[in-house]
PDB file of C-alpha atoms and ligand atoms in Angstrom:
ATOM      1  CA  MET A   1     109.678  86.419  96.459  1.00 97.00           C
ATOM      2  CA  HIS A   2     108.343  83.187  95.300  1.00 96.00           C
ATOM      3  CA  SER A   3     108.772  79.887  97.398  1.00 96.00           C
ATOM      4  CA  THR A   4     107.472  76.069  96.895  1.00 95.00           C
ATOM      5  CA  ALA A   5     104.117  77.201  98.521  1.00 97.00           C
ATOM      6  CA  SER A   6     103.620  78.738  94.653  1.00 96.00           C
ATOM      7  CA  ASP A   7     105.194  78.773  91.897  1.00 93.00           C
ATOM      8  CA  GLY A   8     108.912  79.052  93.149  1.00 93.00           C
ATOM      9  CA  ARG A   9     111.941  76.681  93.153  1.00 92.00           C
ATOM     10  CA  LEU A  10     112.962  77.110  96.399  1.00 94.00           C
ATOM     11  CA  SER A  11     111.357  76.369 100.166  1.00 96.00           C
ATOM     12  CA  PRO A  12     110.604  79.587 101.706  1.00 97.00           C
ATOM     13  CA  GLU A  13     113.826  79.129 104.094  1.00 97.00           C
ATOM     14  CA  GLU A  14     115.911  78.628 101.323  1.00 96.00           C
ATOM     15  CA  VAL A  15     114.606  82.043  99.512  1.00 96.00           C
ATOM     16  CA  ILE A  16     115.343  83.444 103.206  1.00 97.00           C
ATOM     17  CA  VAL A  17     118.967  82.371 102.960  1.00 96.00           C
ATOM     18  CA  LEU A  18     119.698  83.333  99.449  1.00 94.00           C
ATOM     19  CA  ALA A  19     118.038  86.515 100.463  1.00 95.00           C
ATOM     20  CA  HIS A  20     120.827  87.093 103.046  1.00 95.00           C
ATOM     21  CA  GLU A  21     123.465  86.011 101.125  1.00 94.00           C
ATOM     22  CA  LYS A  22     122.964  88.864  99.119  1.00 93.00           C
ATOM     23  CA  GLY A  23     123.068  91.370 101.940  1.00 94.00           C
ATOM     24  CA  LEU A  24     118.919  92.119 101.989  1.00 96.00           C
ATOM     25  CA  GLU A  25     117.821  93.741 104.663  1.00 95.00           C
ATOM     26  CA  LEU A  26     114.449  93.753 104.612  1.00 97.00           C
ATOM     27  CA  VAL A  27     111.949  91.231 102.529  1.00 97.00           C
ATOM     28  CA  ALA A  28     108.738  89.881 101.797  1.00 98.00           C
ATOM     29  CA  LEU A  29     107.182  86.389 100.757  1.00 98.00           C
ATOM     30  CA  THR A  30     104.477  87.086  98.214  1.00 98.00           C
ATOM     31  CA  ASP A  31     103.667  83.739  97.118  1.00 98.00           C
ATOM     32  CA  HIS A  32     100.660  83.188  94.566  1.00 98.00           C
ATOM     33  CA  ASP A  33      97.618  83.455  96.887  1.00 98.00           C
ATOM     34  CA  THR A  34      98.559  81.425  99.444  1.00 98.00           C
ATOM     35  CA  THR A  35     100.338  82.805 102.931  1.00 98.00           C
ATOM     36  CA  SER A  36     101.286  79.317 103.961  1.00 97.00           C
ATOM     37  CA  GLY A  37     105.229  79.501 103.257  1.00 97.00           C
ATOM     38  CA  LEU A  38     105.281  82.405 106.001  1.00 97.00           C
ATOM     39  CA  ASP A  39     105.817  80.974 108.542  1.00 97.00           C
ATOM     40  CA  GLU A  40     108.825  79.416 108.091  1.00 97.00           C
ATOM     41  CA  ALA A  41     110.162  82.419 106.265  1.00 97.00           C
ATOM     42  CA  LYS A  42     109.407  84.449 109.043  1.00 97.00           C
ATOM     43  CA  LYS A  43     111.420  81.975 111.439  1.00 96.00           C
ATOM     44  CA  ALA A  44     114.528  81.934 108.969  1.00 96.00           C
ATOM     45  CA  ALA A  45     114.591  85.746 108.453  1.00 96.00           C
ATOM     46  CA  PHE A  46     114.726  86.258 111.996  1.00 94.00           C
ATOM     47  CA  SER A  47     117.600  83.963 112.750  1.00 94.00           C
ATOM     48  CA  LEU A  48     119.366  85.588 110.324  1.00 95.00           C
ATOM     49  CA  GLY A  49     118.222  89.364 111.343  1.00 94.00           C
ATOM     50  CA  ILE A  50     116.677  90.110 108.279  1.00 94.00           C
ATOM     51  CA  GLN A  51     113.219  92.231 108.589  1.00 96.00           C
ATOM     52  CA  PHE A  52     110.154  90.540 107.248  1.00 97.00           C
ATOM     53  CA  VAL A  53     107.151  91.467 106.024  1.00 97.00           C
ATOM     54  CA  LEU A  54     104.065  88.976 105.407  1.00 97.00           C
ATOM     55  CA  GLY A  55     102.848  89.269 102.089  1.00 98.00           C
ATOM     56  CA  CYS A  56     101.139  87.399  99.111  1.00 98.00           C
ATOM     57  CA  GLU A  57     100.231  88.390  95.407  1.00 98.00           C
ATOM     58  CA  VAL A  58      96.481  87.983  94.877  1.00 98.00           C
ATOM     59  CA  SER A  59      95.630  87.267  91.170  1.00 98.00           C
ATOM     60  CA  SER A  60      93.016  89.399  90.368  1.00 98.00           C
ATOM     61  CA  LYS A  61      91.230  91.248  87.261  1.00 97.00           C
ATOM     62  CA  ALA A  62      90.203  94.607  86.463  1.00 97.00           C
ATOM     63  CA  LEU A  63      88.472  96.202  83.544  1.00 97.00           C
ATOM     64  CA  GLY A  64      89.281  92.555  81.736  1.00 94.00           C
ATOM     65  CA  THR A  65      92.885  92.890  82.584  1.00 95.00           C
ATOM     66  CA  GLU A  66      94.778  90.222  84.796  1.00 95.00           C
ATOM     67  CA  VAL A  67      95.993  92.105  87.707  1.00 97.00           C
ATOM     68  CA  HIS A  68      98.117  90.983  90.284  1.00 98.00           C
ATOM     69  CA  LEU A  69      97.881  93.051  93.658  1.00 98.00           C
ATOM     70  CA  LEU A  70     100.471  92.741  96.645  1.00 98.00           C
ATOM     71  CA  ALA A  71      98.996  92.270  99.719  1.00 98.00           C
ATOM     72  CA  TYR A  72     101.185  93.174 102.875  1.00 98.00           C
ATOM     73  CA  GLY A  73     101.054  93.675 106.584  1.00 96.00           C
ATOM     74  CA  PHE A  74      98.265  91.771 107.118  1.00 97.00           C
ATOM     75  CA  GLU A  75      96.782  89.716 110.139  1.00 96.00           C
ATOM     76  CA  LYS A  76      97.705  86.216 109.136  1.00 95.00           C
ATOM     77  CA  GLU A  77      94.889  84.816 110.786  1.00 96.00           C
ATOM     78  CA  ASN A  78      91.890  86.632 109.414  1.00 98.00           C
ATOM     79  CA  ALA A  79      89.283  84.545 108.766  1.00 98.00           C
ATOM     80  CA  GLY A  80      87.794  86.590 105.903  1.00 98.00           C
ATOM     81  CA  LEU A  81      91.457  86.811 103.923  1.00 98.00           C
ATOM     82  CA  ASN A  82      91.828  82.796 104.463  1.00 97.00           C
ATOM     83  CA  SER A  83      88.719  81.770 102.976  1.00 98.00           C
ATOM     84  CA  PHE A  84      89.229  84.116 100.277  1.00 98.00           C
ATOM     85  CA  LEU A  85      92.647  82.712 100.111  1.00 98.00           C
ATOM     86  CA  LEU A  86      91.339  79.202  99.444  1.00 97.00           C
ATOM     87  CA  THR A  87      88.849  79.634  97.402  1.00 97.00           C
ATOM     88  CA  GLN A  88      91.637  81.216  94.881  1.00 97.00           C
ATOM     89  CA  GLN A  89      93.592  77.578  95.596  1.00 96.00           C
ATOM     90  CA  GLU A  90      90.605  75.260  94.564  1.00 95.00           C
ATOM     91  CA  ARG A  91      90.253  77.729  91.685  1.00 96.00           C
ATOM     92  CA  ARG A  92      93.771  76.969  90.724  1.00 96.00           C
ATOM     93  CA  ASN A  93      93.524  73.360  91.266  1.00 95.00           C
ATOM     94  CA  ASP A  94      90.930  72.576  89.149  1.00 96.00           C
ATOM     95  CA  ARG A  95      92.336  74.964  86.667  1.00 97.00           C
ATOM     96  CA  ALA A  96      94.960  73.131  86.334  1.00 96.00           C
ATOM     97  CA  ALA A  97      93.315  69.568  86.774  1.00 96.00           C
ATOM     98  CA  GLU A  98      91.720  71.163  83.332  1.00 97.00           C
ATOM     99  CA  PHE A  99      94.772  72.265  81.693  1.00 97.00           C
ATOM    100  CA  VAL A 100      96.311  68.225  82.256  1.00 97.00           C
ATOM    101  CA  PHE A 101      93.123  66.427  81.064  1.00 97.00           C
ATOM    102  CA  ARG A 102      92.980  68.433  77.678  1.00 97.00           C
ATOM    103  CA  LEU A 103      96.957  67.916  77.480  1.00 97.00           C
ATOM    104  CA  LYS A 104      96.449  63.983  77.860  1.00 97.00           C
ATOM    105  CA  LYS A 105      93.522  64.243  75.547  1.00 97.00           C
ATOM    106  CA  THR A 106      96.210  65.310  72.552  1.00 96.00           C
ATOM    107  CA  GLY A 107      98.738  63.017  73.409  1.00 97.00           C
ATOM    108  CA  ASP A 108     101.275  66.014  75.222  1.00 97.00           C
ATOM    109  CA  LEU A 109     101.087  64.421  78.394  1.00 97.00           C
ATOM    110  CA  PRO A 110     101.001  60.746  78.911  1.00 97.00           C
ATOM    111  CA  ALA A 111      98.255  59.442  81.253  1.00 96.00           C
ATOM    112  CA  HIS A 112     100.463  58.912  83.485  1.00 96.00           C
ATOM    113  CA  SER A 113     101.615  62.542  83.963  1.00 95.00           C
ATOM    114  CA  SER A 114      99.882  63.377  87.681  1.00 94.00           C
ATOM    115  CA  LEU A 115     100.019  67.040  89.437  1.00 92.00           C
ATOM    116  CA  PRO A 116     101.262  67.193  92.727  1.00 87.00           C
ATOM    117  CA  PRO A 117      98.286  66.033  95.170  1.00 86.00           C
ATOM    118  CA  PRO A 118      96.110  69.160  95.962  1.00 81.00           C
ATOM    119  CA  GLU A 119      97.251  70.527  99.166  1.00 85.00           C
ATOM    120  CA  VAL A 120      95.872  72.869 101.577  1.00 84.00           C
ATOM    121  CA  GLY A 121      97.738  76.194 101.526  1.00 91.00           C
ATOM    122  CA  ARG A 122      99.879  75.168  98.199  1.00 91.00           C
ATOM    123  CA  SER A 123      98.972  77.117  94.923  1.00 95.00           C
ATOM    124  CA  ILE A 124      99.442  75.288  91.834  1.00 95.00           C
ATOM    125  CA  ALA A 125     100.441  77.644  88.971  1.00 94.00           C
ATOM    126  CA  ARG A 126     101.097  77.202  85.349  1.00 96.00           C
ATOM    127  CA  PRO A 127     105.025  76.617  85.819  1.00 93.00           C
ATOM    128  CA  HIS A 128     103.867  73.042  87.543  1.00 94.00           C
ATOM    129  CA  ILE A 129     102.286  72.207  84.201  1.00 96.00           C
ATOM    130  CA  ALA A 130     105.487  73.321  82.456  1.00 96.00           C
ATOM    131  CA  LYS A 131     107.347  71.010  84.741  1.00 94.00           C
ATOM    132  CA  LEU A 132     105.471  67.983  83.527  1.00 97.00           C
ATOM    133  CA  LEU A 133     105.560  68.978  80.184  1.00 97.00           C
ATOM    134  CA  MET A 134     109.535  69.127  80.351  1.00 96.00           C
ATOM    135  CA  GLU A 135     109.203  65.872  82.421  1.00 96.00           C
ATOM    136  CA  ALA A 136     107.233  64.127  79.629  1.00 97.00           C
ATOM    137  CA  GLY A 137     109.978  65.236  76.910  1.00 97.00           C
ATOM    138  CA  THR A 138     107.034  67.618  74.809  1.00 97.00           C
ATOM    139  CA  VAL A 139     109.092  70.645  75.122  1.00 97.00           C
ATOM    140  CA  SER A 140     112.932  71.048  76.145  1.00 96.00           C
ATOM    141  CA  GLU A 141     112.284  74.649  77.808  1.00 92.00           C
ATOM    142  CA  PHE A 142     109.812  76.356  80.302  1.00 89.00           C
ATOM    143  CA  SER A 143     109.785  79.053  78.038  1.00 91.00           C
ATOM    144  CA  GLU A 144     108.318  76.567  75.314  1.00 96.00           C
ATOM    145  CA  ALA A 145     106.025  74.908  77.271  1.00 97.00           C
ATOM    146  CA  PHE A 146     104.608  78.731  77.899  1.00 96.00           C
ATOM    147  CA  GLN A 147     104.462  79.732  74.213  1.00 96.00           C
ATOM    148  CA  ARG A 148     103.152  76.691  72.771  1.00 97.00           C
ATOM    149  CA  PHE A 149     100.769  75.787  75.773  1.00 97.00           C
ATOM    150  CA  LEU A 150     100.392  78.044  78.620  1.00 97.00           C
ATOM    151  CA  THR A 151      99.306  81.195  76.962  1.00 96.00           C
ATOM    152  CA  PRO A 152      96.114  82.643  75.984  1.00 94.00           C
ATOM    153  CA  GLY A 153      95.942  82.339  72.366  1.00 95.00           C
ATOM    154  CA  CYS A 154      97.158  78.704  72.736  1.00 96.00           C
ATOM    155  CA  LYS A 155      94.643  76.171  71.492  1.00 92.00           C
ATOM    156  CA  HIS A 156      94.096  74.496  74.861  1.00 91.00           C
ATOM    157  CA  PHE A 157      94.648  76.949  76.614  1.00 97.00           C
ATOM    158  CA  VAL A 158      92.462  77.678  80.329  1.00 97.00           C
ATOM    159  CA  PRO A 159      91.805  80.510  81.918  1.00 95.00           C
ATOM    160  CA  LYS A 160      92.076  81.595  85.387  1.00 93.00           C
ATOM    161  CA  PRO A 161      89.045  82.566  87.035  1.00 94.00           C
ATOM    162  CA  LEU A 162      89.358  85.815  88.647  1.00 97.00           C
ATOM    163  CA  PRO A 163      87.691  87.657  91.679  1.00 98.00           C
ATOM    164  CA  ASP A 164      87.276  91.544  91.044  1.00 98.00           C
ATOM    165  CA  GLY A 165      90.765  93.568  92.151  1.00 98.00           C
ATOM    166  CA  ARG A 166      88.077  96.373  93.980  1.00 98.00           C
ATOM    167  CA  ASP A 167      87.037  93.010  96.331  1.00 98.00           C
ATOM    168  CA  VAL A 168      90.711  92.411  96.866  1.00 98.00           C
ATOM    169  CA  VAL A 169      91.452  95.833  97.950  1.00 98.00           C
ATOM    170  CA  ASP A 170      88.521  95.205 100.545  1.00 98.00           C
ATOM    171  CA  VAL A 171      89.577  91.806 101.860  1.00 98.00           C
ATOM    172  CA  VAL A 172      93.197  92.749 102.194  1.00 98.00           C
ATOM    173  CA  HIS A 173      92.092  96.086 104.379  1.00 98.00           C
ATOM    174  CA  ALA A 174      89.923  93.964 105.902  1.00 98.00           C
ATOM    175  CA  ALA A 175      92.840  91.863 107.385  1.00 98.00           C
ATOM    176  CA  GLY A 176      94.762  95.180 108.263  1.00 97.00           C
ATOM    177  CA  GLY A 177      97.184  94.946 105.362  1.00 97.00           C
ATOM    178  CA  VAL A 178      97.874  97.286 102.477  1.00 98.00           C
ATOM    179  CA  VAL A 179      97.435  96.787  98.741  1.00 98.00           C
ATOM    180  CA  VAL A 180     100.483  97.450  95.992  1.00 98.00           C
ATOM    181  CA  LEU A 181      99.861  97.186  92.313  1.00 98.00           C
ATOM    182  CA  ALA A 182     102.302  94.913  91.173  1.00 98.00           C
ATOM    183  CA  HIS A 183     104.708  94.969  88.227  1.00 96.00           C
ATOM    184  CA  PRO A 184     101.982  97.693  86.356  1.00 96.00           C
ATOM    185  CA  GLY A 185     104.615  97.394  83.424  1.00 91.00           C
ATOM    186  CA  HIS A 186     103.417  94.636  82.141  1.00 83.00           C
ATOM    187  CA  GLN A 187     101.016  96.204  79.524  1.00 82.00           C
ATOM    188  CA  MET A 188      98.552  97.326  81.871  1.00 91.00           C
ATOM    189  CA  PRO A 189      96.057  99.882  80.479  1.00 94.00           C
ATOM    190  CA  HIS A 190      96.309 103.096  82.807  1.00 94.00           C
ATOM    191  CA  ARG A 191      92.689 103.231  83.134  1.00 97.00           C
ATOM    192  CA  VAL A 192      93.094 100.123  84.811  1.00 97.00           C
ATOM    193  CA  VAL A 193      95.508 101.374  87.237  1.00 96.00           C
ATOM    194  CA  LEU A 194      93.069 104.370  87.888  1.00 96.00           C
ATOM    195  CA  GLN A 195      90.011 102.129  88.900  1.00 97.00           C
ATOM    196  CA  LEU A 196      92.374 100.545  91.363  1.00 98.00           C
ATOM    197  CA  ILE A 197      93.617 103.659  93.104  1.00 97.00           C
ATOM    198  CA  GLU A 198      89.875 104.771  93.036  1.00 97.00           C
ATOM    199  CA  ALA A 199      89.155 101.769  94.856  1.00 98.00           C
ATOM    200  CA  GLY A 200      91.665 102.078  97.551  1.00 98.00           C
ATOM    201  CA  LEU A 201      94.870 100.932  96.416  1.00 98.00           C
ATOM    202  CA  ASP A 202      97.954 101.725  98.709  1.00 98.00           C
ATOM    203  CA  GLY A 203     100.732 101.475  96.877  1.00 98.00           C
ATOM    204  CA  ILE A 204     102.536 101.146  93.318  1.00 98.00           C
ATOM    205  CA  GLU A 205     105.670  98.454  92.738  1.00 98.00           C
ATOM    206  CA  VAL A 206     108.197 100.914  91.015  1.00 98.00           C
ATOM    207  CA  VAL A 207     111.332  98.878  90.755  1.00 97.00           C
ATOM    208  CA  HIS A 208     110.621  94.990  89.314  1.00 95.00           C
ATOM    209  CA  PRO A 209     112.869  93.162  86.801  1.00 92.00           C
ATOM    210  CA  SER A 210     110.450  94.263  83.627  1.00 92.00           C
ATOM    211  CA  HIS A 211     110.533  98.325  84.493  1.00 95.00           C
ATOM    212  CA  ASP A 212     113.453  99.875  82.487  1.00 95.00           C
ATOM    213  CA  GLU A 213     114.050 103.249  83.634  1.00 96.00           C
ATOM    214  CA  GLY A 214     111.489 105.197  81.993  1.00 96.00           C
ATOM    215  CA  LEU A 215     108.758 103.372  83.565  1.00 96.00           C
ATOM    216  CA  GLU A 216     110.594 103.829  86.762  1.00 97.00           C
ATOM    217  CA  ILE A 217     110.288 107.335  86.468  1.00 97.00           C
ATOM    218  CA  TYR A 218     106.769 106.669  85.259  1.00 96.00           C
ATOM    219  CA  TYR A 219     105.742 104.649  88.361  1.00 97.00           C
ATOM    220  CA  ARG A 220     107.404 106.927  90.629  1.00 97.00           C
ATOM    221  CA  ASP A 221     105.871 109.788  89.695  1.00 97.00           C
ATOM    222  CA  LEU A 222     102.451 108.506  89.459  1.00 97.00           C
ATOM    223  CA  ALA A 223     102.476 106.825  92.744  1.00 97.00           C
ATOM    224  CA  PHE A 224     103.672 110.523  94.542  1.00 97.00           C
ATOM    225  CA  GLN A 225     100.791 112.105  92.396  1.00 97.00           C
ATOM    226  CA  HIS A 226      98.461 109.987  94.102  1.00 97.00           C
ATOM    227  CA  SER A 227     100.508 109.695  97.495  1.00 97.00           C
ATOM    228  CA  LYS A 228     100.589 106.021  96.795  1.00 97.00           C
ATOM    229  CA  LEU A 229     103.377 104.115  98.638  1.00 97.00           C
ATOM    230  CA  VAL A 230     106.674 102.598  96.560  1.00 97.00           C
ATOM    231  CA  THR A 231     107.573  99.201  96.802  1.00 97.00           C
ATOM    232  CA  GLY A 232     110.263  97.302  94.683  1.00 96.00           C
ATOM    233  CA  GLY A 233     111.857  93.855  94.445  1.00 95.00           C
ATOM    234  CA  SER A 234     112.861  91.004  92.339  1.00 94.00           C
ATOM    235  CA  ASP A 235     110.070  89.081  91.971  1.00 94.00           C
ATOM    236  CA  PHE A 236     112.251  85.871  92.270  1.00 95.00           C
ATOM    237  CA  HIS A 237     111.041  82.459  91.122  1.00 93.00           C
ATOM    238  CA  GLY A 238     114.114  80.147  91.537  1.00 90.00           C
ATOM    239  CA  GLN A 239     114.263  79.996  87.823  1.00 76.00           C
ATOM    240  CA  PRO A 240     116.978  81.115  85.638  1.00 67.00           C
ATOM    241  CA  LYS A 241     114.365  81.805  82.742  1.00 59.00           C
ATOM    242  CA  HIS A 242     111.342  84.223  83.554  1.00 55.00           C
ATOM    243  CA  GLY A 243     112.523  86.906  86.218  1.00 52.00           C
ATOM    244  CA  GLY A 244     115.912  85.061  86.377  1.00 57.00           C
ATOM    245  CA  MET A 245     118.227  84.939  89.540  1.00 70.00           C
ATOM    246  CA  THR A 246     117.342  88.331  89.947  1.00 84.00           C
ATOM    247  CA  LEU A 247     117.598  88.210  94.200  1.00 92.00           C
ATOM    248  CA  GLY A 248     119.546  91.247  95.612  1.00 90.00           C
ATOM    249  CA  ASP A 249     119.274  93.160  92.006  1.00 92.00           C
ATOM    250  CA  TYR A 250     115.843  94.803  92.894  1.00 94.00           C
ATOM    251  CA  TRP A 251     115.460  96.740  95.842  1.00 95.00           C
ATOM    252  CA  ILE A 252     114.312 100.062  97.079  1.00 96.00           C
ATOM    253  CA  LYS A 253     115.056 102.239 100.223  1.00 95.00           C
ATOM    254  CA  PRO A 254     112.190 101.502 102.240  1.00 93.00           C
ATOM    255  CA  GLY A 255     109.717 104.240 103.804  1.00 91.00           C
ATOM    256  CA  PRO A 256     108.767 104.321 106.923  1.00 93.00           C
ATOM    257  CA  GLU A 257     105.136 103.060 106.309  1.00 94.00           C
ATOM    258  CA  ILE A 258     107.227  99.630 104.767  1.00 94.00           C
ATOM    259  CA  LEU A 259     109.479  99.604 107.837  1.00 94.00           C
ATOM    260  CA  ASN A 260     106.383  99.946 110.081  1.00 93.00           C
ATOM    261  CA  MET A 261     104.881  96.515 108.477  1.00 92.00           C
ATOM    262  CA  ALA A 262     108.059  94.654 109.217  1.00 92.00           C
ATOM    263  CA  LEU A 263     108.121  95.512 113.039  1.00 73.00           C
ATOM    264  CA  LYS A 264     104.744  94.468 113.313  1.00 61.00           C
ATOM    265  CA  SER A 265     105.828  91.016 112.288  1.00 56.00           C
ATOM    266  CA  THR A 266     108.195  90.821 115.021  1.00 57.00           C
ATOM    267  CA  PRO A 267     107.200  87.309 117.104  1.00 56.00           C
TER     268      PRO A 267
HETATM  269  P1  LIG B   1      99.674  81.410  86.492  1.00 56.91           P
HETATM  270  O1  LIG B   1      99.250  81.665  88.471  1.00 56.91           O
HETATM  271  O2  LIG B   1      98.912  80.103  87.073  1.00 56.91           O
HETATM  272  O3  LIG B   1      98.734  82.183  85.782  1.00 56.91           O
HETATM  273  O4  LIG B   1     100.901  81.530  86.515  1.00 56.91           O
HETATM  274  C1  LIG B   1     101.497  82.248  86.773  1.00 56.91           C
HETATM  275  C2  LIG B   1     102.907  82.565  86.839  1.00 56.91           C
HETATM  276  O5  LIG B   1     103.573  81.679  85.042  1.00 56.91           O
HETATM  277  C3  LIG B   1     104.205  83.649  86.889  1.00 56.91           C
HETATM  278  O6  LIG B   1     104.122  83.750  88.360  1.00 56.91           O
HETATM  279  C4  LIG B   1     105.383  82.935  86.347  1.00 56.91           C
HETATM  280  O7  LIG B   1     106.338  82.433  87.357  1.00 56.91           O
HETATM  281  C5  LIG B   1     104.947  82.194  85.104  1.00 56.91           C
HETATM  282  N1  LIG B   1     105.704  82.402  83.858  1.00 56.91           N
HETATM  283  C6  LIG B   1     104.636  83.371  83.425  1.00 56.91           C
HETATM  284  N2  LIG B   1     104.779  83.571  81.920  1.00 56.91           N
HETATM  285  C7  LIG B   1     105.702  82.502  82.001  1.00 56.91           C
HETATM  286  C8  LIG B   1     106.736  82.547  80.999  1.00 56.91           C
HETATM  287  N3  LIG B   1     106.088  83.093  79.786  1.00 56.91           N
HETATM  288  N4  LIG B   1     107.765  81.758  81.079  1.00 56.91           N
HETATM  289  C9  LIG B   1     107.821  81.240  81.982  1.00 56.91           C
HETATM  290  N5  LIG B   1     107.213  81.307  83.179  1.00 56.91           N
HETATM  291  C10 LIG B   1     106.552  82.210  83.312  1.00 56.91           C
HETATM  292 ZN1  LIG B   2     102.952  88.662  89.563  1.00 56.91          ZN
END
């Protein structure tokens, strides 16, 4: 699940309260390239009696393809992990500033338009820019902002500088966590999945709103063949579009490894 620590619409606490209302019993907050929402979410989870796993969705690339890697159950204060994530956040700030600069130049954003001021631990992502385009009246919907300005191939698109996925695996392992390939059904070439498995990937996200039954079976089998963890979730962002209000609709019965990670998070 995602919160305002990155591109979600609800605060970490609000996400957990909603997860509780939806009847979830074990959850993870996995904001993009940041762990800054975890303390608040964890506190809320424990006060409501939900098991909580520390998480973070790290953007990376493998064989030229953008790959999102879910880190779970790591030591939150690990210096290597934190310095890695700080670099990711700085890259995101620079990229977003470049997007805004280009969109102002073309007149698609007004001169007074500005992103929220950079804040340590908060990850800026494309939805923040979509919001500016909506506020400016340039687009009427998030999906239109993505279609016209924020998708690779758009004239003023700024690519996201990405670290190698194999390095993410190493950094997360050094922080005591596990690494799960997020939503592989997003047109991920098989050779990318194989390279990551070779690099020490621990699991595959099998259940996801973008996976139909066929993909779920395919990735469950692949995880089984390679003795990898199976995870699943809603990828909830709190947006009615893109992912939708999916909280509570996508879940798995957690295996012992996941239950163990949740226990590690006990305050
Ligand atoms: P970024 O990390 O800056 O590349 O932004 C990625 C985020 O953009 C994803 O987590 C989604 O929340 C959002 N996103 C990607 N594609 C779309 C889309 N077509 N419509 C709405 N949101 C999108
Ligand atoms: Zn993702």
